[in-house]
mmCIF file of C-alpha atoms in Angstrom:
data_model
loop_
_atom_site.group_PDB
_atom_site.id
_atom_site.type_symbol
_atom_site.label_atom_id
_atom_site.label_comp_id
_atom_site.label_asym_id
_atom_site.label_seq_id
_atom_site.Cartn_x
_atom_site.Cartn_y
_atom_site.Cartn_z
ATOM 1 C CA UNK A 1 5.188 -39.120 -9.687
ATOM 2 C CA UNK A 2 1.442 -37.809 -10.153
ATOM 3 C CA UNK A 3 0.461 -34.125 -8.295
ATOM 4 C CA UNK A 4 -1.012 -35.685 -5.204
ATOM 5 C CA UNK A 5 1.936 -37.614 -4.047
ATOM 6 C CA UNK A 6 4.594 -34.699 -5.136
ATOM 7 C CA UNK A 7 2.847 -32.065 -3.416
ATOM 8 C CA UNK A 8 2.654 -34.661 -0.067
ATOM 9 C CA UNK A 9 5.886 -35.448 -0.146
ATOM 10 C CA UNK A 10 7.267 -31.624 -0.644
ATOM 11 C CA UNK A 11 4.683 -30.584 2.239
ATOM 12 C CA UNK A 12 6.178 -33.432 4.073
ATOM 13 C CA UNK A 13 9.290 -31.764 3.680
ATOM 14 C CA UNK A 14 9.042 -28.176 3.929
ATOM 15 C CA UNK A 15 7.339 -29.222 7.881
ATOM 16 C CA UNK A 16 10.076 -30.353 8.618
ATOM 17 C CA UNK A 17 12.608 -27.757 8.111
ATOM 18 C CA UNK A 18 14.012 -25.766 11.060
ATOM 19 C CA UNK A 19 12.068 -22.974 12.510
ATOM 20 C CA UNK A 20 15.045 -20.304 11.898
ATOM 21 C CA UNK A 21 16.348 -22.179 8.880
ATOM 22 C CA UNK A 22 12.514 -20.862 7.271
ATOM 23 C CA UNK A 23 12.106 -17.314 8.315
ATOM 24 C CA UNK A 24 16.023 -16.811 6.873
ATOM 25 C CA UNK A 25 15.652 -18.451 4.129
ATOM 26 C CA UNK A 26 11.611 -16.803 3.931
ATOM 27 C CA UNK A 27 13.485 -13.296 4.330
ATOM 28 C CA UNK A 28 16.107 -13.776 1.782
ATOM 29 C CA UNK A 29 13.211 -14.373 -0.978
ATOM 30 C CA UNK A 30 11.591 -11.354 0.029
ATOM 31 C CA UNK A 31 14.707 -9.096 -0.316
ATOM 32 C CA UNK A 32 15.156 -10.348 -3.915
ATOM 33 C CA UNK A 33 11.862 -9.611 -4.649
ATOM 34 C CA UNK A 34 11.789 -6.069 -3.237
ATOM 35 C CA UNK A 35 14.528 -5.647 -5.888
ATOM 36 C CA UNK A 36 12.517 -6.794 -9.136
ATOM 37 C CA UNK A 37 11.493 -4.602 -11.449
ATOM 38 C CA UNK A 38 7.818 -6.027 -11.600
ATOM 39 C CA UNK A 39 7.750 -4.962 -7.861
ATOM 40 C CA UNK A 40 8.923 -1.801 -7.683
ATOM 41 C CA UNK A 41 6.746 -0.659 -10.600
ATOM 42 C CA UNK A 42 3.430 -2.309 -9.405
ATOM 43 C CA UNK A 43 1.060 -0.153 -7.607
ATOM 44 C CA UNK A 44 -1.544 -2.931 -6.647
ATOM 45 C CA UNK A 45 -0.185 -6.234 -5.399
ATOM 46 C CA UNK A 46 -2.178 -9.789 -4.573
ATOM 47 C CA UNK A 47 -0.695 -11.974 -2.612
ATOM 48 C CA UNK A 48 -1.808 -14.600 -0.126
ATOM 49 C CA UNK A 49 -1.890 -14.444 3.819
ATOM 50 C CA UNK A 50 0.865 -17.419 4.412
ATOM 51 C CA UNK A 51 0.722 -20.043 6.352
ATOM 52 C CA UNK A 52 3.866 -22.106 7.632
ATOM 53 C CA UNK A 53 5.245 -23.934 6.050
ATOM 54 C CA UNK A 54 4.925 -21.532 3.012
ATOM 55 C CA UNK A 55 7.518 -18.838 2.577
ATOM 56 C CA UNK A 56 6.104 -16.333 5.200
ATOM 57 C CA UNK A 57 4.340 -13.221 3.450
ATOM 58 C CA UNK A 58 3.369 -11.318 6.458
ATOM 59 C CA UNK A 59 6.665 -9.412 6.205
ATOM 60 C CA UNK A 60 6.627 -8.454 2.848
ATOM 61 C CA UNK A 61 2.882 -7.454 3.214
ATOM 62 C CA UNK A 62 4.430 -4.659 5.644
ATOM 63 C CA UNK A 63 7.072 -3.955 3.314
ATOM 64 C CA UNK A 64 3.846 -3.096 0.730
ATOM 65 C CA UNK A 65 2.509 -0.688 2.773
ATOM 66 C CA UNK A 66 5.713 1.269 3.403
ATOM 67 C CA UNK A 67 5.969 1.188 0.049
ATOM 68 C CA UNK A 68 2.972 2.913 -0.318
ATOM 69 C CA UNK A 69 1.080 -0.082 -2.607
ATOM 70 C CA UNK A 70 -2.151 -0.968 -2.545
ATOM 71 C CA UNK A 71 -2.015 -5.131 -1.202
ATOM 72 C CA UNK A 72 -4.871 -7.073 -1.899
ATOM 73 C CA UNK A 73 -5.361 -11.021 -0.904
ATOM 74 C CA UNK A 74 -7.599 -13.759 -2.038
ATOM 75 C CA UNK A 75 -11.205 -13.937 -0.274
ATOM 76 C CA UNK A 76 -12.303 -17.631 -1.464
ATOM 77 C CA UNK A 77 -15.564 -18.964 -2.375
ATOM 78 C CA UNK A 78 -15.737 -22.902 -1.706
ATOM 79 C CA UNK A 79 -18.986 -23.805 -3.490
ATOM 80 C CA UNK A 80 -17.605 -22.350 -6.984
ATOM 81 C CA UNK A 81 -13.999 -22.667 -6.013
ATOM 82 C CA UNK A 82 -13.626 -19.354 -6.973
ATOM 83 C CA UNK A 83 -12.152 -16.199 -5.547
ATOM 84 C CA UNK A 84 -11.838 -11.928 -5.754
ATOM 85 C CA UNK A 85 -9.642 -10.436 -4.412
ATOM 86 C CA UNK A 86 -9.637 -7.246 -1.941
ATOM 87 C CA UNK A 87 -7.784 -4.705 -0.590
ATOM 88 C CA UNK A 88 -6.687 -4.744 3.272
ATOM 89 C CA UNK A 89 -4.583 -2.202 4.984
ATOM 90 C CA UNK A 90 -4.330 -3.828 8.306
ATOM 91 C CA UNK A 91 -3.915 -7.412 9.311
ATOM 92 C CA UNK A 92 -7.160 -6.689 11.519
ATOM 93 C CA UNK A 93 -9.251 -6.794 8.358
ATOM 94 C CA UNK A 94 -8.243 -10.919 8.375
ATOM 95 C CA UNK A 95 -10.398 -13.659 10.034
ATOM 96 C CA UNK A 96 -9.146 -17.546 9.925
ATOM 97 C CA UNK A 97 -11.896 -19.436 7.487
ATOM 98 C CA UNK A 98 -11.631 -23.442 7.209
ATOM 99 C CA UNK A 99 -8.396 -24.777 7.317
ATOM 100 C CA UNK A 100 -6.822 -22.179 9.485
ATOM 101 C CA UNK A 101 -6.615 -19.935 6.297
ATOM 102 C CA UNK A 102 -6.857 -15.992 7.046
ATOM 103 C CA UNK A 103 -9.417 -13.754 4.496
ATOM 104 C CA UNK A 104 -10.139 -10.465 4.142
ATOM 105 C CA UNK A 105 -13.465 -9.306 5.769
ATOM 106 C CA UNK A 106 -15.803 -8.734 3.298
ATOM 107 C CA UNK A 107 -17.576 -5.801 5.814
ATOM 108 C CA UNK A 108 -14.025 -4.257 5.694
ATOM 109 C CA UNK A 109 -12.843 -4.565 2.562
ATOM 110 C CA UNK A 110 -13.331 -3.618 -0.880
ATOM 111 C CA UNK A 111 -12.957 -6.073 -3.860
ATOM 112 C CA UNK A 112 -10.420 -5.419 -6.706
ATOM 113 C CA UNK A 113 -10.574 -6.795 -10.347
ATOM 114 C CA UNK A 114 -8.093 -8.693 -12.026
ATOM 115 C CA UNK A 115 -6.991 -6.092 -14.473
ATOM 116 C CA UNK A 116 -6.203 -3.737 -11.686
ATOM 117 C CA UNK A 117 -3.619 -6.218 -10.307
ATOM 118 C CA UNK A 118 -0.161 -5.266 -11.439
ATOM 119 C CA UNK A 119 1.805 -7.922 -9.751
ATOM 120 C CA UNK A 120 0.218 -11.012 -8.726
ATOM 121 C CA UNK A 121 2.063 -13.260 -5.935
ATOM 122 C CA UNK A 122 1.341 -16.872 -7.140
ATOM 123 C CA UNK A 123 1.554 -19.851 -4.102
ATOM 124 C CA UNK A 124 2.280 -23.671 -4.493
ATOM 125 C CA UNK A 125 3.664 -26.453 -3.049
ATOM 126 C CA UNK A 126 6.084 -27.845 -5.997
ATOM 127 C CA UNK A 127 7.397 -25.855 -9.391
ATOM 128 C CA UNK A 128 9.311 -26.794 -12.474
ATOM 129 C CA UNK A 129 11.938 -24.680 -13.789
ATOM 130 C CA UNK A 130 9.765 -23.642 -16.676
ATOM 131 C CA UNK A 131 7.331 -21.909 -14.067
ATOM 132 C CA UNK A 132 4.785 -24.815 -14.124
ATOM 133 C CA UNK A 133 3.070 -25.627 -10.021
ATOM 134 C CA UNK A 134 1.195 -27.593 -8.260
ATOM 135 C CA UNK A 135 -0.630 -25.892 -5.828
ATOM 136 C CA UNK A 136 -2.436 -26.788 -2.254
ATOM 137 C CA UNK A 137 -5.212 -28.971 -4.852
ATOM 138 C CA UNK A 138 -8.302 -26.452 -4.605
ATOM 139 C CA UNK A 139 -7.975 -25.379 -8.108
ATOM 140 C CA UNK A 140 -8.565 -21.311 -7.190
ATOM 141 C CA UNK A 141 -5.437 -19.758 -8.934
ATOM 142 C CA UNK A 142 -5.683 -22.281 -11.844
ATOM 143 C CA UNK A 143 -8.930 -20.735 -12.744
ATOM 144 C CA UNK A 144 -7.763 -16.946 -11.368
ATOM 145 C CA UNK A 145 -4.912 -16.683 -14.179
ATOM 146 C CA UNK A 146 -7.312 -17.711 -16.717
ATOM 147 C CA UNK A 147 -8.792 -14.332 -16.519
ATOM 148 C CA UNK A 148 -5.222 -12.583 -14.683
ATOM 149 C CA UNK A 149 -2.856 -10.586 -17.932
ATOM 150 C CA UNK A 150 -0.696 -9.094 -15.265
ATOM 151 C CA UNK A 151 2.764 -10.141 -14.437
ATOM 152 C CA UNK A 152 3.100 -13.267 -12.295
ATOM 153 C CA UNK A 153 5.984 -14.688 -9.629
ATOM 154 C CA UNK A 154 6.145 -17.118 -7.453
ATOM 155 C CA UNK A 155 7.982 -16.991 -3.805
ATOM 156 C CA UNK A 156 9.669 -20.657 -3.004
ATOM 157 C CA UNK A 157 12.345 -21.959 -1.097
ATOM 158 C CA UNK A 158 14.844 -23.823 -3.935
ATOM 159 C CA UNK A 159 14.420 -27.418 -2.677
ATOM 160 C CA UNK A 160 10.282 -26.740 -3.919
ATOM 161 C CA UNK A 161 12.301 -26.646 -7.309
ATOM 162 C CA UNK A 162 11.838 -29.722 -9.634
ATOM 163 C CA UNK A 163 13.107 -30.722 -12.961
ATOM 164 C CA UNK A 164 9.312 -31.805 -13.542
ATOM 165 C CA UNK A 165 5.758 -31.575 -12.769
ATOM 166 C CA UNK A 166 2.646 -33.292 -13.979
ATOM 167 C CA UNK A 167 1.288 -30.620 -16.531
ATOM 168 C CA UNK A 168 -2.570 -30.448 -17.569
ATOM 169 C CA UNK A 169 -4.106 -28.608 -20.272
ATOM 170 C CA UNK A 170 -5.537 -25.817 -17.852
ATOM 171 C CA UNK A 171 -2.150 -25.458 -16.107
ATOM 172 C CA UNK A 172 -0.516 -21.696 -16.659
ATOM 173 C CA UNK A 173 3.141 -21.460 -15.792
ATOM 174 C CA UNK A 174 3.970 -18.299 -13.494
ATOM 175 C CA UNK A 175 6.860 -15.908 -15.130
ATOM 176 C CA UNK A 176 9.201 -15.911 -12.754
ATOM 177 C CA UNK A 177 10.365 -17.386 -9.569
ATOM 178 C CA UNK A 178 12.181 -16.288 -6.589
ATOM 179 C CA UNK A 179 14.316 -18.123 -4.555
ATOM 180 C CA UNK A 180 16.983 -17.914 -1.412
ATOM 181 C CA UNK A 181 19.276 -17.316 -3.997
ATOM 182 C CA UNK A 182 17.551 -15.128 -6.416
ATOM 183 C CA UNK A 183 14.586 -14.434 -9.014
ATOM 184 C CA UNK A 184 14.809 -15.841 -12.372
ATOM 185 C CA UNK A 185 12.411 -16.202 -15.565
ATOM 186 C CA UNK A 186 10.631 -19.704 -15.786
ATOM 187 C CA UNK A 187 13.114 -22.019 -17.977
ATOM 188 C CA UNK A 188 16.093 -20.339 -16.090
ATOM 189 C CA UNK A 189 15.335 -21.014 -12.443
ATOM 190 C CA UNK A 190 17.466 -23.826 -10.545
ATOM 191 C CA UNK A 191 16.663 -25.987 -7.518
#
């Protein structure tokens, strides 16, 4: 099955799961990964604004700040596919861009480079145990971690677990993954 019709189908699936059944299952990830070493250590974080059906990053965006660390989120740039990062300390430094996405405010934010990201919260749609994903198809993390040597995890709810993806030479797997049931290194993690 080719990226297009896996990450359909897995969208497909992760709409339709229960309301409830998400944000316990969304804050069960986040409690394992408020126990990894990689977080507790960082002092800058990036990390997407979510959007359901993703597992739901507002909360651990709080968590972040009463932790003290500096959270920064992707600001995109369509034409180049590109994107920087910057640093918000309040949701009210978000607007909603195209597809309902939320971005920092450039006027209100300040932009952060890639080596001065500790911990970088990777999205997608489907992953394969070894860390590889297939993301929402823009391309904008693909070419991120080219330039990205920090440490890398992904938040996703186990069924988003496959045995395989499509992988392409550009493709760079994300270190580990965390789960309902718990963060392992890629080429340990189960779905």
């Amino acid at each position: 099955m080719g990226k297009t019709s896996q990450r359909k189908e897995m969208i497909n699936e992760l709409k339709a799961m229960d309301p409830e059944n998400h944000r316990v299952k969304s804050e069960a990830i986040i409690q394992f990964l408020l126990k990894e070493e990689a977080f507790q250590q960082a002092e800058v974080i990036g990390l997407t604004i979510s959007a359901f059906p993703e597992v739901d990053t507002h909360r651990l965006i709080e968590e972040c700040w009463k932790a003290g660390k500096k959270t920064v989120v992707p600001k995109c740039e369509p034409l180049s596919r590109s994107m920087d990062f910057r640093n918000i300390d309040s949701f009210d430094q978000l607007e909603t861009v195209y597809m309902k996405l939320q971005e920092p405010i450039i006027e209100q934010t300040e932009p952060v480079k890639p080596d001065q990201i500790d911990l970088l919260i990777v999205p997608g749609v489907v992953f394969s145990r070894d860390g590889y994903r297939i993301g929402f198809g823009g391309g904008y993390y693909d070419r991120y971690l080219t330039n990205y040597r920090g440490f890398t995890i992904s938040l996703a709810f186990a069924a988003q677990i496959k045995e395989y993806v499509p992988v392409e030479g550009h493709d760079i797997p994300v270190q580990r993954i965390c789960t309902e049931y718990g963060c392992k290194d890629a080429g340990q993690v189960n779905g």
